Amino acid sequence: MAPVGFVGLGTMGSRMAKRLLASGRAVVGYNRTPEKARALVEAGLVLQKSPRAVAEASDAVLSMVTDSTALRAIALGADGVIAGLRPGAVWAEMSTVSPDVTRELGRAVAERGAALIDAPVSGSAVTVDAGQLSFMVGGDPAALEKVRAHLLAIGPTITHVGALGLAVTMKIATNLGLAVQMLAFSEAVALAEKAGIARERAVEVLLKSVIASPMVKYRGPFVLGMPAEALFKVDMIQKDLGLALEMGKALGVPLPSVALTDELMNAARGLDLADYDFAVVFDVIARMSGLRPSVKTRR
Ligand SMILES: NC(=O)c1ccc[n+]([C@@H]2O[C@H](COP(=O)([O-])OP(=O)(O)OC[C@H]3O[C@@H](n4cnc5c(N)ncnc54)[C@H](OP(=O)(O)O)[C@@H]3O)[C@@H](O)[C@H]2O)c1
């Protein structure tokens, strides 16, 4: 069996590739900064010099990069994935990117006799490590069947959403809730604290209440102490909020809570908090309320 190809070995991609290796699969990979893949190479991943070389070696290519610009960079050109795709191959693209860019690349992939599916994920690095990642998939169901076993080696849940581009659409709709929920949680903590309830106690009560979504359960405690390594930085959540606002404008759907949350994320960047997890939106509310910010360990 041909090895699985993997392009983009960052926070999420490296952990996913590690799970593929742990399942006994041969994996060939590419990362723009090859040094970052050293640990994976030691674990058995064979590093290639270009996304094209990864595609040439595989019938199934998986990718996980930052944004639409990064996706175009790995997809297009003489060294891109598309130039190397084998006829009949399937490319499962898992990044959170523009649905329009996904569809545009889908047409170019089809011209090579291969298939693109969008397979964005819900969860964080913690969820990948726990083997609990969920995939939303868009595109040809037959193409999904060709890579289903590889995706299941990474996470247990796959939901087919519809045509190509609709999974990443669903992912953008999901992620707007992350930011908006975290802002609402921050407001609740600030209100309770300013009224005289200890921050720790307010967090404890909220985490035992009905508003404690799975995300609030793991991110809520960050308002007490920010993790040294962000799960998802301010600029990354703003990428997703920006995609949501673009879609809302195009479709005629008002997203007032997203627009407001995006403004407060701007404030977080203005306060030099961009490198922290987006839970740092709490600090924006805390500062405006005359409360102390969350505790930081050194960056
Ligand atoms: N982190 C999460 O909790 C999470 C959860 C769900 C979904 N996501 C989504 O998953 C995607 C990746 O997130 P991540 O946290 O893994 O990000 P990350 O750690 O910053 O990794 C980004 C990857 O993209 C590559 N890249 C960036 N720009 C590139 C370019 N111009 N050309 C080629 N490669 C480029 C990086 O290469 P270098 O190593 O060379 O920089 C790296 O491999 C994003 O779309 C994000 O929204 C993230």
CSV table of C-alpha atoms and ligand atoms in Angstrom, one decimal:
chain,number,residue,atom,x,y,z
A,1,MET,CA,0.0,0.0,0.0
A,2,ALA,CA,1.3,3.5,-0.9
A,3,PRO,CA,2.2,5.7,2.1
A,4,VAL,CA,-0.2,8.3,3.3
A,5,GLY,CA,0.9,11.9,2.3
A,6,PHE,CA,0.8,14.7,4.8
A,7,VAL,CA,1.4,18.4,4.1
A,8,GLY,CA,1.6,20.9,6.9
A,9,LEU,CA,3.2,19.6,10.1
A,10,GLY,CA,2.3,22.4,12.5
A,11,THR,CA,0.5,22.2,15.9
A,12,MET,CA,-2.4,20.1,14.5
A,13,GLY,CA,-0.7,18.5,11.5
A,14,SER,CA,2.2,17.1,13.5
A,15,ARG,CA,-0.1,15.4,16.0
A,16,MET,CA,-2.3,14.0,13.3
A,17,ALA,CA,0.7,12.6,11.4
A,18,LYS,CA,1.9,11.1,14.7
A,19,ARG,CA,-1.3,9.2,15.1
A,20,LEU,CA,-1.1,7.9,11.5
A,21,LEU,CA,2.4,6.6,12.3
A,22,ALA,CA,1.2,5.1,15.5
A,23,SER,CA,-1.5,3.2,13.6
A,24,GLY,CA,1.3,1.4,11.7
A,25,ARG,CA,0.9,3.4,8.4
A,26,ALA,CA,3.9,4.6,6.4
A,27,VAL,CA,3.7,8.4,6.1
A,28,VAL,CA,5.5,10.8,3.7
A,29,GLY,CA,5.3,14.5,4.7
A,30,TYR,CA,6.3,18.0,3.9
A,31,ASN,CA,6.6,21.1,6.0
A,32,ARG,CA,7.7,24.5,4.8
A,33,THR,CA,10.1,24.7,7.8
A,34,PRO,CA,11.6,21.1,7.7
A,35,GLU,CA,13.4,21.4,11.0
A,36,LYS,CA,10.0,21.5,12.8
A,37,ALA,CA,9.4,17.9,11.6
A,38,ARG,CA,12.5,16.4,13.2
A,39,ALA,CA,10.6,14.5,15.9
A,40,LEU,CA,8.3,13.0,13.3
A,41,VAL,CA,11.2,11.9,11.1
A,42,GLU,CA,12.7,10.2,14.2
A,43,ALA,CA,9.3,8.5,14.6
A,44,GLY,CA,9.4,7.2,11.0
A,45,LEU,CA,7.9,9.9,8.8
A,46,VAL,CA,9.8,10.3,5.5
A,47,LEU,CA,10.2,14.0,4.7
A,48,GLN,CA,9.9,15.2,1.1
A,49,LYS,CA,11.2,18.4,-0.5
A,50,SER,CA,7.9,19.6,-1.8
A,51,PRO,CA,4.1,19.2,-1.6
A,52,ARG,CA,4.3,17.8,-5.1
A,53,ALA,CA,6.7,15.0,-4.1
A,54,VAL,CA,4.3,14.1,-1.3
A,55,ALA,CA,1.4,13.8,-3.7
A,56,GLU,CA,3.5,11.8,-6.2
A,57,ALA,CA,4.3,9.2,-3.5
A,58,SER,CA,0.7,8.8,-2.3
A,59,ASP,CA,-2.9,7.8,-3.2
A,60,ALA,CA,-4.2,9.7,-0.2
A,61,VAL,CA,-2.9,13.2,0.7
A,62,LEU,CA,-3.9,15.0,3.9
A,63,SER,CA,-3.1,18.6,4.6
A,64,MET,CA,-3.4,21.0,7.5
A,65,VAL,CA,-2.1,24.6,7.0
A,66,THR,CA,-2.8,28.0,8.4
A,67,ASP,CA,-5.2,29.7,6.0
A,68,SER,CA,-6.3,30.2,2.4
A,69,THR,CA,-3.0,31.9,1.5
A,70,ALA,CA,-1.0,28.9,2.9
A,71,LEU,CA,-3.4,26.5,1.1
A,72,ARG,CA,-2.8,28.1,-2.3
A,73,ALA,CA,1.0,28.1,-1.6
A,74,ILE,CA,1.0,24.3,-1.0
A,75,ALA,CA,-1.6,23.5,-3.8
A,76,LEU,CA,-0.5,25.5,-6.8
A,77,GLY,CA,2.6,25.9,-8.9
A,78,ALA,CA,5.2,23.5,-10.2
A,79,ASP,CA,6.0,22.2,-6.7
A,80,GLY,CA,2.4,22.2,-5.5
A,81,VAL,CA,0.2,19.2,-4.4
A,82,ILE,CA,-2.0,19.5,-7.6
A,83,ALA,CA,1.0,19.1,-9.9
A,84,GLY,CA,1.9,15.7,-8.2
A,85,LEU,CA,-1.6,14.2,-7.7
A,86,ARG,CA,-1.9,10.6,-9.2
A,87,PRO,CA,-5.1,9.8,-11.2
A,88,GLY,CA,-7.7,8.4,-8.8
A,89,ALA,CA,-6.0,9.9,-5.7
A,90,VAL,CA,-7.9,11.7,-3.0
A,91,TRP,CA,-6.8,14.9,-1.2
A,92,ALA,CA,-8.4,15.5,2.1
A,93,GLU,CA,-7.9,19.1,3.0
A,94,MET,CA,-8.4,19.8,6.7
A,95,SER,CA,-7.5,23.4,7.2
A,96,THR,CA,-10.1,26.1,8.2
A,97,VAL,CA,-10.1,28.1,4.9
A,98,SER,CA,-12.4,30.0,2.5
A,99,PRO,CA,-15.1,27.7,1.0
A,100,ASP,CA,-14.6,29.6,-2.3
A,101,VAL,CA,-10.9,28.8,-2.4
A,102,THR,CA,-11.6,25.1,-1.6
A,103,ARG,CA,-14.1,24.9,-4.5
A,104,GLU,CA,-11.6,26.6,-6.9
A,105,LEU,CA,-8.9,24.1,-6.0
A,106,GLY,CA,-11.5,21.3,-6.3
A,107,ARG,CA,-11.9,22.1,-10.0
A,108,ALA,CA,-8.1,22.0,-10.6
A,109,VAL,CA,-7.8,18.7,-8.7
A,110,ALA,CA,-10.7,17.2,-10.8
A,111,GLU,CA,-8.9,18.2,-14.0
A,112,ARG,CA,-6.0,15.8,-12.9
A,113,GLY,CA,-8.5,12.9,-12.5
A,114,ALA,CA,-8.2,13.1,-8.7
A,115,ALA,CA,-10.7,14.3,-6.0
A,116,LEU,CA,-10.6,17.0,-3.3
A,117,ILE,CA,-12.7,16.7,-0.2
A,118,ASP,CA,-12.8,19.3,2.6
A,119,ALA,CA,-12.4,17.6,6.0
A,120,PRO,CA,-12.0,20.3,8.6
A,121,VAL,CA,-11.9,19.3,12.2
A,122,SER,CA,-13.5,20.2,15.5
A,123,GLY,CA,-11.2,20.1,18.5
A,124,SER,CA,-7.8,21.2,19.5
A,125,ALA,CA,-4.3,19.8,19.9
A,126,VAL,CA,-5.6,18.3,23.2
A,127,THR,CA,-8.4,16.6,21.3
A,128,VAL,CA,-6.0,15.1,18.7
A,129,ASP,CA,-3.7,13.7,21.4
A,130,ALA,CA,-6.8,12.2,23.1
A,131,GLY,CA,-7.8,10.6,19.8
A,132,GLN,CA,-11.2,12.4,20.0
A,133,LEU,CA,-11.1,14.6,16.9
A,134,SER,CA,-14.3,15.1,14.8
A,135,PHE,CA,-14.2,15.5,11.0
A,136,MET,CA,-16.8,17.3,8.9
A,137,VAL,CA,-16.5,16.3,5.3
A,138,GLY,CA,-17.7,17.8,2.1
A,139,GLY,CA,-17.4,16.4,-1.4
A,140,ASP,CA,-17.9,13.1,-3.3
A,141,PRO,CA,-18.9,10.4,-0.8
A,142,ALA,CA,-17.0,7.8,-2.9
A,143,ALA,CA,-13.8,9.9,-2.4
A,144,LEU,CA,-14.4,10.0,1.3
A,145,GLU,CA,-14.7,6.2,1.4
A,146,LYS,CA,-11.2,5.9,-0.1
A,147,VAL,CA,-9.6,7.9,2.8
A,148,ARG,CA,-12.1,7.1,5.6
A,149,ALA,CA,-9.8,4.6,7.3
A,150,HIS,CA,-6.9,7.1,7.4
A,151,LEU,CA,-9.2,9.7,9.0
A,152,LEU,CA,-10.5,7.2,11.5
A,153,ALA,CA,-6.9,6.5,12.5
A,154,ILE,CA,-6.7,10.2,13.6
A,155,GLY,CA,-10.2,10.6,15.2
A,156,PRO,CA,-13.4,8.6,15.7
A,157,THR,CA,-16.2,10.8,14.2
A,158,ILE,CA,-16.8,11.7,10.6
A,159,THR,CA,-19.9,13.5,9.5
A,160,HIS,CA,-20.5,14.0,5.8
A,161,VAL,CA,-22.1,17.5,5.3
A,162,GLY,CA,-22.7,17.8,1.6
A,163,ALA,CA,-20.9,19.1,-1.5
A,164,LEU,CA,-17.3,20.3,-1.6
A,165,GLY,CA,-16.9,23.5,0.5
A,166,LEU,CA,-19.9,22.9,2.7
A,167,ALA,CA,-17.8,21.2,5.4
A,168,VAL,CA,-15.5,24.1,5.8
A,169,THR,CA,-18.6,26.3,5.8
A,170,MET,CA,-19.9,24.3,8.7
A,171,LYS,CA,-16.6,24.6,10.4
A,172,ILE,CA,-16.7,28.4,10.1
A,173,ALA,CA,-20.2,28.4,11.5
A,174,THR,CA,-19.0,26.2,14.4
A,175,ASN,CA,-16.0,28.3,15.2
A,176,LEU,CA,-17.9,31.6,15.5
A,177,GLY,CA,-19.5,30.0,18.6
A,178,LEU,CA,-16.1,29.4,20.2
A,179,ALA,CA,-15.2,33.0,20.3
A,180,VAL,CA,-18.7,34.3,21.1
A,181,GLN,CA,-19.1,31.7,24.0
A,182,MET,CA,-15.7,32.7,25.4
A,183,LEU,CA,-16.7,36.4,25.4
A,184,ALA,CA,-20.0,35.6,27.2
A,185,PHE,CA,-18.1,33.5,29.7
A,186,SER,CA,-15.7,36.3,30.3
A,187,GLU,CA,-18.5,38.8,30.8
A,188,ALA,CA,-20.1,36.4,33.3
A,189,VAL,CA,-16.9,36.1,35.3
A,190,ALA,CA,-16.2,39.8,35.3
A,191,LEU,CA,-19.8,40.6,36.5
A,192,ALA,CA,-19.6,38.1,39.3
A,193,GLU,CA,-16.2,39.2,40.4
A,194,LYS,CA,-17.0,42.9,40.4
A,195,ALA,CA,-20.0,42.2,42.6
A,196,GLY,CA,-17.8,40.5,45.1
A,197,ILE,CA,-17.5,36.8,44.2
A,198,ALA,CA,-14.0,35.5,44.0
A,199,ARG,CA,-12.9,34.8,40.4
A,200,GLU,CA,-12.0,31.2,41.2
A,201,ARG,CA,-15.4,30.6,42.7
A,202,ALA,CA,-17.2,32.2,39.8
A,203,VAL,CA,-15.3,30.0,37.3
A,204,GLU,CA,-16.0,26.9,39.4
A,205,VAL,CA,-19.8,27.6,39.5
A,206,LEU,CA,-20.0,28.4,35.8
A,207,LEU,CA,-18.1,25.2,34.9
A,208,LYS,CA,-20.7,23.2,36.9
A,209,SER,CA,-23.6,25.1,35.2
A,210,VAL,CA,-25.6,24.5,32.0
A,211,ILE,CA,-23.5,27.0,30.1
A,212,ALA,CA,-20.4,24.8,30.4
A,213,SER,CA,-20.0,23.6,26.8
A,214,PRO,CA,-17.1,21.1,26.1
A,215,MET,CA,-15.0,24.2,24.9
A,216,VAL,CA,-15.9,26.3,28.0
A,217,LYS,CA,-14.9,23.3,30.2
A,218,TYR,CA,-11.3,23.3,28.9
A,219,ARG,CA,-10.9,27.0,28.0
A,220,GLY,CA,-12.8,28.6,30.9
A,221,PRO,CA,-10.0,28.0,33.4
A,222,PHE,CA,-7.7,30.0,31.2
A,223,VAL,CA,-9.2,33.2,32.7
A,224,LEU,CA,-7.5,32.2,36.0
A,225,GLY,CA,-4.1,31.3,34.3
A,226,MET,CA,-3.3,31.6,30.6
A,227,PRO,CA,-1.4,28.6,29.3
A,228,ALA,CA,2.2,29.3,28.2
A,229,GLU,CA,1.4,27.7,24.8
A,230,ALA,CA,-1.9,29.0,23.3
A,231,LEU,CA,-4.3,26.3,22.0
A,232,PHE,CA,-5.6,28.8,19.5
A,233,LYS,CA,-4.2,32.3,19.2
A,234,VAL,CA,-6.1,35.5,18.8
A,235,ASP,CA,-5.1,36.0,15.2
A,236,MET,CA,-6.2,32.5,14.3
A,237,ILE,CA,-9.7,32.9,15.8
A,238,GLN,CA,-9.9,36.3,14.0
A,239,LYS,CA,-9.1,34.4,10.7
A,240,ASP,CA,-12.2,32.3,11.4
A,241,LEU,CA,-14.3,35.3,12.5
A,242,GLY,CA,-13.3,37.1,9.3
A,243,LEU,CA,-14.4,34.1,7.2
A,244,ALA,CA,-17.7,34.1,9.0
A,245,LEU,CA,-18.2,37.8,8.5
A,246,GLU,CA,-17.4,37.5,4.8
A,247,MET,CA,-19.9,34.7,4.4
A,248,GLY,CA,-22.5,36.6,6.4
A,249,LYS,CA,-22.1,39.6,4.1
A,250,ALA,CA,-22.2,37.5,0.9
A,251,LEU,CA,-25.3,35.5,2.1
A,252,GLY,CA,-27.2,38.4,3.8
A,253,VAL,CA,-27.0,36.9,7.2
A,254,PRO,CA,-26.4,39.3,10.1
A,255,LEU,CA,-23.8,38.2,12.6
A,256,PRO,CA,-23.9,40.9,15.2
A,257,SER,CA,-22.3,38.9,18.1
A,258,VAL,CA,-19.5,37.8,15.7
A,259,ALA,CA,-18.8,41.5,14.7
A,260,LEU,CA,-18.7,42.6,18.3
A,261,THR,CA,-16.4,39.7,19.4
A,262,ASP,CA,-14.1,40.5,16.5
A,263,GLU,CA,-13.8,44.1,17.7
A,264,LEU,CA,-12.8,42.9,21.2
A,265,MET,CA,-10.2,40.6,19.7
A,266,ASN,CA,-8.9,43.7,17.9
A,267,ALA,CA,-8.6,45.2,21.4
A,268,ALA,CA,-6.7,42.2,22.6
A,269,ARG,CA,-4.2,42.7,19.8
A,270,GLY,CA,-4.0,46.4,20.6
A,271,LEU,CA,-3.1,45.5,24.2
A,272,ASP,CA,-0.2,43.3,22.9
A,273,LEU,CA,-2.0,40.1,23.8
A,274,ALA,CA,-2.0,38.5,20.3
A,275,ASP,CA,0.3,35.6,21.2
A,276,TYR,CA,-2.1,34.3,23.9
A,277,ASP,CA,-5.0,31.9,23.5
A,278,PHE,CA,-8.1,33.8,22.4
A,279,ALA,CA,-9.5,33.2,25.9
A,280,VAL,CA,-7.4,36.4,26.6
A,281,VAL,CA,-10.5,38.3,25.5
A,282,PHE,CA,-11.2,38.0,29.2
A,283,ASP,CA,-8.4,40.5,29.8
A,284,VAL,CA,-10.0,43.1,27.6
A,285,ILE,CA,-13.3,42.9,29.6
A,286,ALA,CA,-11.3,42.8,32.9
A,287,ARG,CA,-9.4,45.9,32.0
A,288,MET,CA,-12.5,47.8,30.9
A,289,SER,CA,-14.1,46.7,34.3
A,290,GLY,CA,-11.2,47.7,36.5
A,291,LEU,CA,-10.3,44.1,37.3
A,292,ARG,CA,-6.9,42.5,37.2
A,293,PRO,CA,-6.0,40.5,34.1
A,294,SER,CA,-5.5,36.7,34.0
A,295,VAL,CA,-2.3,35.3,35.3
A,296,LYS,CA,0.4,34.8,32.7
A,297,THR,CA,3.3,32.4,32.7
A,298,ARG,CA,6.3,33.6,30.7
A,299,ARG,CA,6.0,33.5,26.9
B,1,LIG,N1,-4.9,24.7,16.7
B,1,LIG,C1,-6.1,24.3,16.8
B,1,LIG,O1,-6.6,24.1,17.9
B,1,LIG,C2,-7.0,24.0,15.6
B,1,LIG,C3,-8.2,23.3,15.8
B,1,LIG,C4,-9.0,23.1,14.6
B,1,LIG,C5,-8.6,23.5,13.4
B,1,LIG,N2,-7.5,24.3,13.3
B,1,LIG,C6,-7.1,24.8,11.9
B,1,LIG,O2,-6.0,24.0,11.5
B,1,LIG,C7,-5.2,24.8,10.6
B,1,LIG,C8,-3.7,24.6,11.2
B,1,LIG,O3,-3.7,25.1,12.5
B,1,LIG,P1,-2.4,24.9,13.4
B,1,LIG,O4,-2.9,25.2,14.8
B,1,LIG,O5,-1.8,23.5,13.2
B,1,LIG,O6,-1.5,26.0,12.9
B,1,LIG,P2,0.2,26.1,12.9
B,1,LIG,O7,0.7,25.4,14.1
B,1,LIG,O8,0.5,27.5,12.8
B,1,LIG,O9,0.6,25.3,11.6
B,1,LIG,C9,0.4,25.9,10.4
B,1,LIG,C10,1.0,25.0,9.3
B,1,LIG,O10,0.9,25.7,8.0
B,1,LIG,C11,2.1,25.9,7.4
B,1,LIG,N3,2.1,27.1,6.6
B,1,LIG,C12,1.7,28.3,6.9
B,1,LIG,N4,1.9,29.2,5.9
B,1,LIG,C13,2.4,28.5,4.9
B,1,LIG,C14,2.8,28.8,3.6
B,1,LIG,N5,2.6,30.0,3.1
B,1,LIG,N6,3.3,27.8,2.8
B,1,LIG,C15,3.4,26.5,3.3
B,1,LIG,N7,3.1,26.2,4.5
B,1,LIG,C16,2.6,27.1,5.3
B,1,LIG,C17,3.1,26.0,8.6
B,1,LIG,O11,4.4,25.7,8.1
B,1,LIG,P3,5.7,26.3,9.0
B,1,LIG,O12,5.9,25.2,10.1
B,1,LIG,O13,6.8,26.3,8.1
B,1,LIG,O14,5.3,27.6,9.6
B,1,LIG,C18,2.6,24.8,9.5
B,1,LIG,O15,2.9,23.6,9.0
B,1,LIG,C19,-5.7,26.2,10.7
B,1,LIG,O16,-6.5,26.4,9.5
B,1,LIG,C20,-6.6,26.2,11.9
B,1,LIG,O17,-7.6,27.1,11.8
B,1,LIG,C21,-6.6,24.5,14.3
